[in-house]
Amino acid sequence: MPHTRSTLCNARIGYQPKLPSSLKNGLTGVVVEKGEATESVADQEKIKALFPNTYGAPVVKFKSGAAEGVRPLTVGAVLSGGQAPGGHNVISGIYDGVKSASKESRVLGFLNGPGGLVDGKFMEIDDELMDKYRNSGGFDLIGSGRTKLEDESQFKACIEVANKNNLDAIVVIGGDDSNTNAAVLAEYFKTNNVACSVVGCPKTIDGDLKNKHIETPFGFDTAAKTYASLIGNIARDANSAKKYWHFVKLMGRSASHIGLEVALQTQPNVCLISEEVEAKQMTLGQVVAEIADVVEARAAEGKNFGVALIPEGLVEFIPEMKALIKELNDALVGCEAEVEAASKVDEKVAIISKHLSEDSAAVLMELPEGIQAQLLLDRDPHGNVQVSLIETEKLLIELVGKEVKKRPGFKGKFKALNHFFGYEGRCAHPSNFDSDYAYALGYSAAVLAQNKLTGYISSVSNLKSGVDNWEAGGVPTSMLMNIERRHGEDKPVIQKALVDLEGPAFKKFAEHRDEWAKTESYLYPGAIQYFGPPEVCDAITETLKLGA
Ligand code: FBP
């Protein structure tokens, strides 16, 4: 059957992503400059002991220059974890990068995530296939998955796959957990004298995989702009009909980067920032009261409508809920089967409560049944609570509704609608920024492979300064790591970069939120534009503009 595409898909295939000037001459025209040795972000001694062969490597920068020893490369690409706009561009960047070294170079796409790598299941990508997917959203070229690489048997299988296919490098395109996997695999390969490099690419709509060299993961730009467009439309509807409050939960797992970015793009009446809730040690009751204050104040002006943004991971940051979730994570390891076997939620709660502290058991008991059930759901393969399945927006509507009714001064109406924006943004056509950025990250991964660098994450920085001036290179993954508790055990993992409450993006939001609460200062960003004036099509996020 012929491959059918929308008009926009066809037009986007013809888009040529821009490259930083250091990469414009292909792999034959780029050299590596090494910087100072690095340290992990925390727990240095423990991380060093766990990564003796890859720890402390220098940050590297790419410069134009005549490269030596350029050879054909065979690179395996793995898409890992949640979808993010730009995944196909990373692959096309790798593809064009290795082909610039030699037409003999090959790219193998491992199928459906790290599981495909372990099982040796791949498809070879050729010109025809690659050209069908250039600048398109989604991960459907090769699929994605969340298989965690942690067993010796999986690592041994990866060695076999690397040797059998003469892989020069494996590129894991993923978020914090997937890049942790890549770092562990790189270390294992080095320990066992396997010549294949393992490098990562920073992907996640959550925006939480960054440090001073990785200014943002790819996908954040497009996802945030997609949600901002939808929320702008909702705000305009709210301001037209003037009868509903809209409570919108926004994806982003733990960090509130998406909520903050969308708030800066749309200026809603309420936006909760989980990191602030935690810093202020706010109880669930205080969070509810804060929203109810805005609802009440607006109602007093005859405004029974508004827009409230709620970050997906909020419940994990409310101290009593955080303590409960931490205890549940540990307790579920021991009694998961028993909890699963119980058919009713109150039975499940009774079983697990025996393994919780008195305080946490009491918090669990007080929650609505739906939320109790959602908190007891399976963790993902990395041990994370599946926050996208917890309906915090509905919980808050229920609790705010009860709270305003109790208030003698509240004379208005509270009719609220709930929304959850997450999956809607993860596979959007990548914006020009994400198309260029992801392509440059893929191209940089090819340079890392050519230079036999392993245990690195591809990086492209100086993103505020126009693509020509972007600085391509690589950052040792161990630099981003610390020790955290997962599945009841201490594990080395990449530390999530949460919203910095002292940073310029949060400060700008905090300065304006009281005014946005009272007024209808909504901004309507509209849909992402792919063709047109550069100030419209190539705009970067507020977070990047402010340098947060
Ligand atoms: P990654 O961390 O793998 O990039 O995934 C991000 C994310 O979209 C989160 O925002 C969300 O909580 C989660 O994935 C949802 O996971 P799933 O796709 O398995 O439902």
Coordinates of C-alpha atoms and ligand atoms in Angstrom, one line a residue:
M1 CA 0.0 0.0 0.0
P2 CA 1.5 3.4 -0.8
H3 CA 2.4 5.5 2.2
T4 CA -0.2 8.3 2.5
R5 CA 0.6 11.5 4.3
S6 CA -1.1 14.8 5.1
T7 CA -0.1 17.9 3.2
L8 CA 1.8 19.3 6.2
C9 CA 3.7 15.9 6.6
N10 CA 4.7 16.2 2.9
A11 CA 5.8 19.8 3.3
R12 CA 7.8 19.0 6.5
I13 CA 9.7 16.2 4.8
G14 CA 11.3 18.9 2.6
Y15 CA 12.4 21.0 5.6
Q16 CA 16.2 21.0 5.9
P17 CA 17.1 21.2 9.6
K18 CA 19.8 23.8 10.4
L19 CA 23.1 22.8 11.8
P20 CA 25.6 24.7 14.0
S21 CA 28.6 25.9 12.0
S22 CA 31.0 23.4 13.7
L23 CA 29.0 20.5 12.1
K24 CA 28.3 21.9 8.7
N25 CA 31.3 20.2 7.0
G26 CA 30.3 16.7 8.1
L27 CA 32.3 14.2 10.1
T28 CA 35.4 14.8 8.0
G29 CA 35.4 18.5 9.0
V30 CA 35.0 18.3 12.8
V31 CA 37.5 17.8 15.6
V32 CA 37.1 17.2 19.3
E33 CA 38.4 19.6 22.0
K34 CA 38.6 18.2 25.5
G35 CA 37.8 20.2 28.6
E36 CA 38.5 19.7 32.3
A37 CA 37.7 16.4 34.1
T38 CA 34.2 16.3 35.6
E39 CA 32.5 15.2 38.8
S40 CA 29.0 13.8 39.4
V41 CA 26.4 16.2 40.7
A42 CA 26.3 14.4 44.1
D43 CA 27.5 11.2 45.9
Q44 CA 30.8 11.5 44.0
E45 CA 32.6 8.7 45.8
K46 CA 29.7 6.2 45.4
I47 CA 29.3 7.1 41.7
K48 CA 33.0 6.9 41.0
A49 CA 33.1 3.4 42.6
L50 CA 30.2 2.2 40.4
F51 CA 31.6 3.7 37.2
P52 CA 35.3 3.3 37.5
N53 CA 36.0 3.3 33.8
T54 CA 33.8 6.1 32.6
Y55 CA 33.7 8.4 35.7
G56 CA 35.3 11.8 35.5
A57 CA 35.7 12.1 31.7
P58 CA 36.0 15.6 30.3
V59 CA 33.2 17.7 28.7
V60 CA 34.0 17.7 24.9
K61 CA 33.3 20.5 22.4
F62 CA 33.3 20.1 18.6
K63 CA 35.2 22.6 16.4
S64 CA 35.6 22.9 12.6
G65 CA 38.8 21.2 11.5
A66 CA 40.2 18.3 9.4
A67 CA 39.3 15.1 11.2
E68 CA 41.7 12.1 11.2
G69 CA 40.9 8.5 10.9
V70 CA 37.4 9.0 9.5
R71 CA 35.9 5.6 8.7
P72 CA 32.5 4.1 7.9
L73 CA 30.5 3.5 11.0
T74 CA 27.7 1.2 12.0
V75 CA 25.5 2.7 14.6
G76 CA 22.5 1.3 16.4
A77 CA 19.8 3.7 17.5
V78 CA 17.3 3.0 20.3
L79 CA 14.3 5.2 21.1
S80 CA 13.5 4.8 24.8
G81 CA 10.7 5.9 27.1
G82 CA 7.9 8.3 26.4
Q83 CA 7.6 9.9 23.0
A84 CA 8.9 13.4 22.4
P85 CA 8.8 15.5 19.2
G86 CA 12.1 15.3 17.4
G87 CA 12.9 11.6 17.8
H88 CA 13.0 11.0 14.1
N89 CA 15.2 14.0 13.7
V90 CA 17.8 12.6 16.0
I91 CA 17.8 9.5 13.8
S92 CA 18.1 11.5 10.6
G93 CA 20.9 13.5 12.3
I94 CA 22.8 10.3 13.1
Y95 CA 22.0 9.0 9.6
D96 CA 23.3 12.0 7.7
G97 CA 26.2 12.3 10.2
V98 CA 27.5 8.8 9.6
K99 CA 26.9 9.0 5.9
S100 CA 29.0 12.1 5.7
A101 CA 31.9 10.0 7.0
S102 CA 31.2 7.3 4.3
K103 CA 28.4 6.1 2.1
E104 CA 29.3 2.6 3.5
S105 CA 28.1 3.7 7.0
R106 CA 25.0 2.0 8.3
V107 CA 22.2 2.9 10.8
L108 CA 20.3 0.0 12.5
G109 CA 17.1 1.0 14.3
F110 CA 16.5 -1.3 17.3
L111 CA 12.8 -2.0 17.6
N112 CA 10.5 -0.9 20.4
G113 CA 13.0 0.4 22.8
P114 CA 15.9 -1.2 24.8
G115 CA 14.1 -4.6 24.6
G116 CA 14.8 -4.6 20.9
L117 CA 18.5 -4.1 21.6
V118 CA 18.6 -7.0 24.1
D119 CA 16.8 -9.2 21.6
G120 CA 18.8 -8.1 18.7
K121 CA 15.7 -7.0 16.8
F122 CA 16.3 -4.2 14.4
M123 CA 15.6 -2.8 10.9
E124 CA 18.3 -1.2 8.8
I125 CA 17.4 2.3 7.8
D126 CA 18.1 3.3 4.2
D127 CA 17.6 6.5 2.3
E128 CA 14.1 5.7 1.2
L129 CA 12.9 4.8 4.7
M130 CA 14.7 7.7 6.3
D131 CA 13.2 10.2 3.8
K132 CA 9.7 9.2 4.8
Y133 CA 10.2 10.2 8.4
R134 CA 12.2 13.4 8.3
N135 CA 10.9 16.1 10.6
S136 CA 7.9 14.0 11.6
G137 CA 6.5 13.6 15.1
G138 CA 6.2 10.2 16.9
F139 CA 8.6 7.4 17.4
D140 CA 6.8 5.1 15.0
L141 CA 9.8 4.6 12.6
I142 CA 11.2 2.0 15.0
G143 CA 8.9 2.2 18.1
S144 CA 9.8 2.9 21.7
G145 CA 9.7 1.0 25.0
R146 CA 10.5 1.2 28.7
T147 CA 12.5 -2.0 29.3
K148 CA 15.0 -1.3 32.0
L149 CA 18.5 -2.6 31.4
E150 CA 19.8 -3.9 34.7
D151 CA 20.5 -7.7 34.6
E152 CA 23.8 -9.1 33.7
S153 CA 22.0 -11.4 31.2
Q154 CA 20.7 -8.3 29.3
F155 CA 24.2 -6.7 29.2
K156 CA 25.7 -9.9 27.9
A157 CA 23.0 -10.1 25.2
C158 CA 23.9 -6.5 24.2
I159 CA 27.6 -7.5 23.9
E160 CA 26.5 -10.3 21.6
V161 CA 24.4 -8.0 19.5
A162 CA 27.1 -5.4 19.3
N163 CA 29.7 -7.9 18.2
K164 CA 27.5 -9.8 15.8
N165 CA 26.5 -6.5 14.0
N166 CA 30.0 -4.9 14.2
L167 CA 28.4 -1.9 16.0
D168 CA 30.7 1.1 16.5
A169 CA 28.2 2.7 18.7
I170 CA 24.7 2.4 20.3
V171 CA 22.8 5.7 20.7
V172 CA 20.1 5.6 23.3
I173 CA 17.7 8.4 22.8
G174 CA 15.9 8.8 26.1
G175 CA 15.1 10.6 29.4
D176 CA 16.9 10.4 32.7
D177 CA 16.2 6.7 33.3
S178 CA 17.1 5.7 29.8
N179 CA 20.3 7.6 29.8
T180 CA 21.1 6.0 33.2
N181 CA 20.7 2.7 31.4
A182 CA 23.0 3.9 28.7
A183 CA 25.6 4.9 31.2
V184 CA 25.5 1.5 33.0
L185 CA 25.8 -0.2 29.6
A186 CA 28.7 2.0 28.6
E187 CA 30.5 1.1 31.8
Y188 CA 29.8 -2.6 31.3
F189 CA 31.1 -2.6 27.8
K190 CA 34.3 -0.8 28.9
T191 CA 34.9 -3.2 31.8
N192 CA 34.6 -6.1 29.3
N193 CA 36.7 -4.5 26.6
V194 CA 33.9 -4.2 24.1
A195 CA 34.9 -1.5 21.6
C196 CA 31.4 -0.3 20.9
S197 CA 30.6 3.2 22.3
V198 CA 27.3 3.8 24.1
V199 CA 26.1 7.4 24.0
G200 CA 22.8 9.1 24.9
C201 CA 20.7 11.9 23.5
P202 CA 18.7 14.1 25.9
K203 CA 15.0 13.5 25.2
T204 CA 11.9 14.2 27.2
I205 CA 9.0 16.5 27.1
D206 CA 9.3 16.9 30.9
G207 CA 12.3 19.3 30.5
D208 CA 14.0 17.8 33.5
L209 CA 17.1 16.4 31.9
K210 CA 19.5 19.3 31.9
N211 CA 22.5 20.9 33.4
K212 CA 24.7 23.8 32.5
H213 CA 25.8 22.1 29.2
I214 CA 22.5 20.5 28.3
E215 CA 20.1 23.5 28.3
T216 CA 17.0 21.5 27.5
P217 CA 16.1 18.1 26.3
F218 CA 14.5 18.0 22.8
G219 CA 10.7 17.7 22.7
F220 CA 10.0 20.1 25.5
D221 CA 9.7 23.1 23.1
T222 CA 7.0 21.4 20.9
A223 CA 5.1 19.8 23.7
A224 CA 4.9 23.0 25.8
K225 CA 3.9 25.0 22.7
T226 CA 1.2 22.5 21.9
Y227 CA -0.3 22.6 25.4
A228 CA 0.0 26.4 25.5
S229 CA -1.9 26.6 22.2
L230 CA -4.7 24.4 23.7
I231 CA -4.8 26.3 27.0
G232 CA -4.9 29.6 25.2
N233 CA -8.0 28.3 23.4
I234 CA -9.5 27.2 26.6
A235 CA -8.8 30.5 28.3
R236 CA -10.5 32.3 25.5
D237 CA -13.5 30.0 25.8
A238 CA -13.7 30.5 29.5
N239 CA -13.5 34.3 29.0
S240 CA -16.2 34.1 26.3
A241 CA -18.7 31.9 28.1
K242 CA -17.8 33.1 31.6
K243 CA -19.3 30.1 33.3
Y244 CA -16.6 27.4 33.9
W245 CA -13.4 27.0 35.8
H246 CA -11.1 24.7 33.8
F247 CA -8.6 22.6 35.8
V248 CA -5.9 21.4 33.5
K249 CA -3.4 18.8 34.6
L250 CA -0.2 19.0 32.5
M251 CA 2.3 16.2 31.9
G252 CA 5.8 16.5 33.0
R253 CA 6.1 13.7 35.6
S254 CA 7.9 15.1 38.7
A255 CA 9.1 18.5 37.5
S256 CA 6.8 21.5 36.8
H257 CA 8.9 22.8 33.9
I258 CA 6.0 22.3 31.5
G259 CA 3.5 24.0 33.8
L260 CA 5.8 27.0 34.4
E261 CA 6.5 27.4 30.6
V262 CA 2.9 27.1 29.7
A263 CA 2.0 29.6 32.4
L264 CA 4.5 32.1 31.0
Q265 CA 3.1 31.6 27.5
T266 CA -0.6 31.9 28.5
Q267 CA -0.9 33.8 31.9
P268 CA -3.6 31.6 33.6
N269 CA -5.4 32.5 36.8
V270 CA -3.7 29.8 38.8
C271 CA -0.6 27.6 38.2
L272 CA 0.7 25.4 40.9
I273 CA 4.5 24.7 40.9
S274 CA 5.2 21.4 42.7
E275 CA 8.7 22.5 43.7
E276 CA 7.3 25.5 45.5
V277 CA 4.6 23.4 47.2
E278 CA 7.4 21.2 48.5
A279 CA 9.7 24.1 49.5
K280 CA 6.8 25.7 51.5
Q281 CA 5.9 22.3 52.9
M282 CA 2.3 22.9 52.0
T283 CA -0.3 20.3 53.0
L284 CA -3.0 19.2 50.6
G285 CA -5.5 21.4 52.6
Q286 CA -3.3 24.5 52.1
V287 CA -3.0 23.8 48.3
V288 CA -6.8 23.6 48.1
A289 CA -7.2 26.7 50.2
E290 CA -4.8 28.6 48.0
I291 CA -6.9 27.8 44.9
A292 CA -10.1 28.4 46.7
D293 CA -8.9 31.9 47.6
V294 CA -8.5 32.8 43.9
V295 CA -11.9 31.2 43.1
E296 CA -13.6 33.2 45.9
A297 CA -11.9 36.5 45.0
R298 CA -12.9 36.2 41.4
A299 CA -16.4 35.2 42.3
A300 CA -16.7 38.3 44.5
E301 CA -16.1 40.3 41.2
G302 CA -18.8 38.3 39.5
K303 CA -16.2 36.1 37.7
N304 CA -17.2 32.5 38.1
F305 CA -14.7 31.3 35.6
G306 CA -11.0 30.8 35.3
V307 CA -8.1 28.6 34.3
A308 CA -6.0 26.6 36.7
L309 CA -2.9 24.6 35.7
I310 CA -1.8 21.6 37.8
P311 CA 1.5 19.9 37.3
E312 CA 1.2 16.1 36.8
G313 CA 3.6 15.3 39.6
L314 CA 2.0 17.5 42.3
V315 CA 0.9 14.7 44.6
E316 CA 4.6 13.6 44.9
F317 CA 5.6 17.0 46.3
I318 CA 2.9 17.5 49.0
P319 CA 4.9 16.4 52.0
E320 CA 2.3 14.1 53.5
M321 CA 1.7 12.5 50.1
K322 CA 5.4 12.3 49.3
A323 CA 5.9 10.4 52.5
L324 CA 3.0 8.1 51.7
I325 CA 4.2 7.4 48.2
K326 CA 7.7 6.7 49.4
E327 CA 6.4 4.2 52.0
L328 CA 4.0 2.7 49.4
N329 CA 6.9 2.2 46.9
D330 CA 8.9 0.2 49.5
A331 CA 5.9 -1.6 51.0
L332 CA 4.6 -2.7 47.6
V333 CA 7.8 -4.6 46.9
G334 CA 6.9 -7.0 49.6
C335 CA 3.1 -7.4 49.2
E336 CA 2.4 -6.5 45.5
A337 CA 0.8 -9.9 44.7
E338 CA -1.4 -9.8 47.8
V339 CA -2.6 -6.2 47.0
E340 CA -3.2 -7.1 43.4
A341 CA -5.2 -10.2 44.3
A342 CA -7.6 -8.2 46.5
S343 CA -10.6 -7.2 44.3
K344 CA -11.9 -4.2 46.2
V345 CA -10.0 -0.9 46.8
D346 CA -10.8 -0.9 50.6
E347 CA -9.3 -4.4 50.9
K348 CA -6.2 -3.3 49.1
V349 CA -5.9 -0.3 51.4
A350 CA -6.4 -2.5 54.4
I351 CA -3.6 -4.9 53.3
I352 CA -1.1 -2.2 52.5
S353 CA -1.9 0.0 55.5
K354 CA -0.4 -2.7 57.8
H355 CA 3.0 -1.9 56.2
L356 CA 2.7 1.9 56.5
S357 CA 3.4 4.3 59.3
E358 CA 0.3 5.5 61.3
D359 CA 0.5 8.9 59.6
S360 CA 0.7 7.6 56.1
A361 CA -2.0 5.0 56.6
A362 CA -4.3 7.9 57.9
V363 CA -3.5 10.0 54.8
L364 CA -4.3 7.1 52.5
M365 CA -7.6 6.4 54.3
E366 CA -8.7 10.0 53.8
L367 CA -8.3 10.1 50.1
P368 CA -11.2 9.4 47.7
E369 CA -11.3 5.8 46.6
G370 CA -10.4 6.6 43.0
I371 CA -7.1 8.3 44.1
Q372 CA -6.4 5.4 46.5
A373 CA -6.6 2.9 43.7
Q374 CA -4.4 5.1 41.4
L375 CA -1.7 5.3 44.1
L376 CA -1.6 1.5 44.4
L377 CA -1.1 0.9 40.7
D378 CA 2.0 -0.8 39.4
R379 CA 5.1 1.3 39.3
D380 CA 6.8 1.7 35.9
P381 CA 9.9 -0.5 35.2
H382 CA 12.1 2.2 36.7
G383 CA 10.1 2.2 40.0
N384 CA 8.3 5.5 39.3
V385 CA 4.7 6.1 40.3
Q386 CA 2.7 6.5 37.1
V387 CA 1.6 10.0 37.9
S388 CA 0.0 10.4 34.5
L389 CA -2.7 7.9 35.8
I390 CA -3.4 9.8 39.0
E391 CA -6.4 12.2 38.5
T392 CA -5.1 15.1 40.6
E393 CA -7.2 17.6 38.6
K394 CA -10.4 15.8 39.6
L395 CA -9.3 15.5 43.2
L396 CA -8.6 19.3 43.3
I397 CA -12.0 20.1 41.7
E398 CA -13.7 18.0 44.3
L399 CA -11.8 19.5 47.3
V400 CA -12.0 23.1 46.1
G401 CA -15.7 22.7 45.5
K402 CA -16.2 21.5 49.1
E403 CA -13.9 24.2 50.4
V404 CA -15.7 27.2 48.8
K405 CA -19.1 25.8 49.9
K406 CA -17.8 25.9 53.5
R407 CA -16.8 29.6 53.2
P408 CA -19.5 32.0 54.4
G409 CA -18.2 34.8 52.2
F410 CA -18.5 32.7 48.9
K411 CA -21.6 33.8 47.0
G412 CA -20.6 32.7 43.6
K413 CA -20.9 29.4 41.6
F414 CA -18.2 26.9 41.1
K415 CA -18.7 24.8 38.0
A416 CA -15.4 23.2 36.9
L417 CA -14.3 21.0 34.0
N418 CA -11.2 18.8 34.1
H419 CA -8.7 18.3 31.3
F420 CA -5.4 16.4 31.1
F421 CA -2.9 17.4 28.4
G422 CA -0.1 15.0 28.0
Y423 CA -0.3 12.5 25.2
E424 CA -1.7 15.2 22.9
G425 CA 1.7 16.9 22.8
R426 CA 4.2 14.1 22.7
C427 CA 3.9 13.2 19.0
A428 CA 3.2 16.6 17.5
H429 CA 5.1 17.6 14.4
P430 CA 8.4 18.9 15.9
S431 CA 8.6 22.7 15.9
N432 CA 11.5 24.2 13.8
F433 CA 13.5 24.5 17.1
D434 CA 13.0 20.8 17.9
S435 CA 13.6 19.8 14.3
D436 CA 16.9 21.6 14.2
Y437 CA 18.0 20.8 17.8
A438 CA 17.2 17.1 17.7
Y439 CA 18.9 16.8 14.3
A440 CA 22.0 18.5 15.7
L441 CA 22.0 16.2 18.7
G442 CA 21.8 13.2 16.4
Y443 CA 24.6 14.6 14.3
S444 CA 26.7 15.2 17.5
A445 CA 26.1 11.6 18.6
A446 CA 27.6 10.5 15.3
V447 CA 30.7 12.7 16.0
L448 CA 31.0 11.1 19.5
A449 CA 30.8 7.6 17.8
Q450 CA 33.4 8.6 15.2
N451 CA 35.7 9.6 18.1
K452 CA 35.1 6.4 20.1
L453 CA 33.8 8.4 23.0
T454 CA 31.6 6.4 25.4
G455 CA 29.5 7.1 28.4
Y456 CA 28.6 10.5 27.0
I457 CA 25.3 12.4 26.3
S458 CA 25.3 14.4 23.1
S459 CA 25.0 18.1 23.8
V460 CA 24.2 21.2 21.9
S461 CA 24.3 24.5 23.9
N462 CA 24.2 28.3 23.5
L463 CA 20.7 27.8 22.2
K464 CA 19.6 31.4 22.6
S465 CA 22.1 32.6 20.0
G466 CA 20.8 31.3 16.7
V467 CA 21.7 27.9 15.2
D468 CA 24.9 29.0 13.5
N469 CA 26.3 29.8 17.0
W470 CA 25.1 26.7 18.8
E471 CA 27.9 24.7 20.4
A472 CA 27.9 21.0 19.8
G473 CA 29.8 18.5 21.9
G474 CA 29.2 15.9 24.6
V475 CA 28.8 15.6 28.4
P476 CA 29.9 12.6 30.4
T477 CA 26.7 11.0 31.7
S478 CA 28.3 10.3 35.1
M479 CA 28.3 14.1 35.6
L480 CA 24.5 14.1 36.0
M481 CA 24.3 11.2 38.4
N482 CA 23.5 10.7 42.1
I483 CA 22.2 7.9 44.3
E484 CA 18.4 7.5 44.7
R485 CA 16.1 5.0 46.3
R486 CA 14.3 2.8 43.7
H487 CA 12.3 -0.3 44.2
G488 CA 13.4 -0.2 47.8
E489 CA 17.2 -0.1 46.9
D490 CA 19.8 2.6 46.5
K491 CA 20.6 3.0 42.8
P492 CA 22.8 5.3 40.7
V493 CA 20.5 7.5 38.6
I494 CA 20.6 10.8 36.7
Q495 CA 19.3 13.5 39.0
K496 CA 16.2 15.1 37.7
A497 CA 16.6 18.9 37.2
L498 CA 13.6 20.4 38.9
V499 CA 12.3 24.0 38.6
D500 CA 14.8 26.4 40.3
L501 CA 12.8 28.6 42.6
E502 CA 15.6 31.1 42.5
G503 CA 15.7 31.0 38.7
P504 CA 14.5 33.8 36.3
A505 CA 11.6 31.8 34.9
F506 CA 10.0 31.1 38.3
K507 CA 10.7 34.7 39.5
K508 CA 9.0 36.2 36.5
F509 CA 6.0 33.9 37.1
A510 CA 5.9 34.7 40.8
E511 CA 6.1 38.4 40.1
H512 CA 3.0 38.4 37.9
R513 CA 0.8 35.6 39.3
D514 CA -1.3 37.7 41.7
E515 CA -2.3 40.0 38.8
W516 CA -3.0 37.1 36.5
A517 CA -5.2 35.6 39.3
K518 CA -7.5 38.6 39.4
T519 CA -7.6 39.6 35.8
E520 CA -8.1 38.1 32.4
S521 CA -4.5 38.7 31.2
Y522 CA -4.6 35.6 29.1
L523 CA -2.3 35.2 26.1
Y524 CA -3.4 33.2 23.1
P525 CA -0.2 31.7 21.5
G526 CA -2.1 29.8 18.8
A527 CA -0.9 26.7 17.0
I528 CA 2.8 26.1 16.2
Q529 CA 3.8 27.7 12.9
Y530 CA 6.2 25.8 10.7
F531 CA 6.4 28.2 7.8
G532 CA 6.6 32.0 7.9
P533 CA 8.6 34.7 9.5
P534 CA 11.5 33.5 11.7
E535 CA 10.3 35.4 14.8
V536 CA 7.1 33.3 14.6
C537 CA 8.5 30.0 13.4
D538 CA 11.8 29.8 15.1
A539 CA 10.8 31.3 18.5
I540 CA 12.3 29.5 21.5
T541 CA 10.6 28.8 24.8
E542 CA 10.3 31.4 27.5
T543 CA 12.3 29.1 29.8
L544 CA 15.3 29.2 27.4
K545 CA 14.9 32.9 26.7
L546 CA 15.1 33.6 30.4
G547 CA 18.0 31.2 30.7
A548 CA 16.3 29.1 33.3
Ligands
FBP1 P1 10.1 10.1 29.6 O1 10.6 10.5 31.0 O2 10.4 8.7 29.2 O3 10.5 11.1 28.6 O4 8.5 10.1 29.6 C1 7.8 11.3 29.9 C2 6.4 11.1 30.1 O5 5.7 11.6 29.0 C3 5.9 11.8 31.4 O6 5.6 13.1 31.3 C4 4.7 10.9 31.8 O7 4.5 10.9 33.2 C5 5.1 9.6 31.3 O8 6.0 9.8 30.3 C6 3.9 8.7 30.9 O9 4.4 7.5 30.6 P2 3.6 6.4 29.7 O10 3.9 6.9 28.3 O11 4.3 5.1 30.0 O12 2.2 6.5 30.0

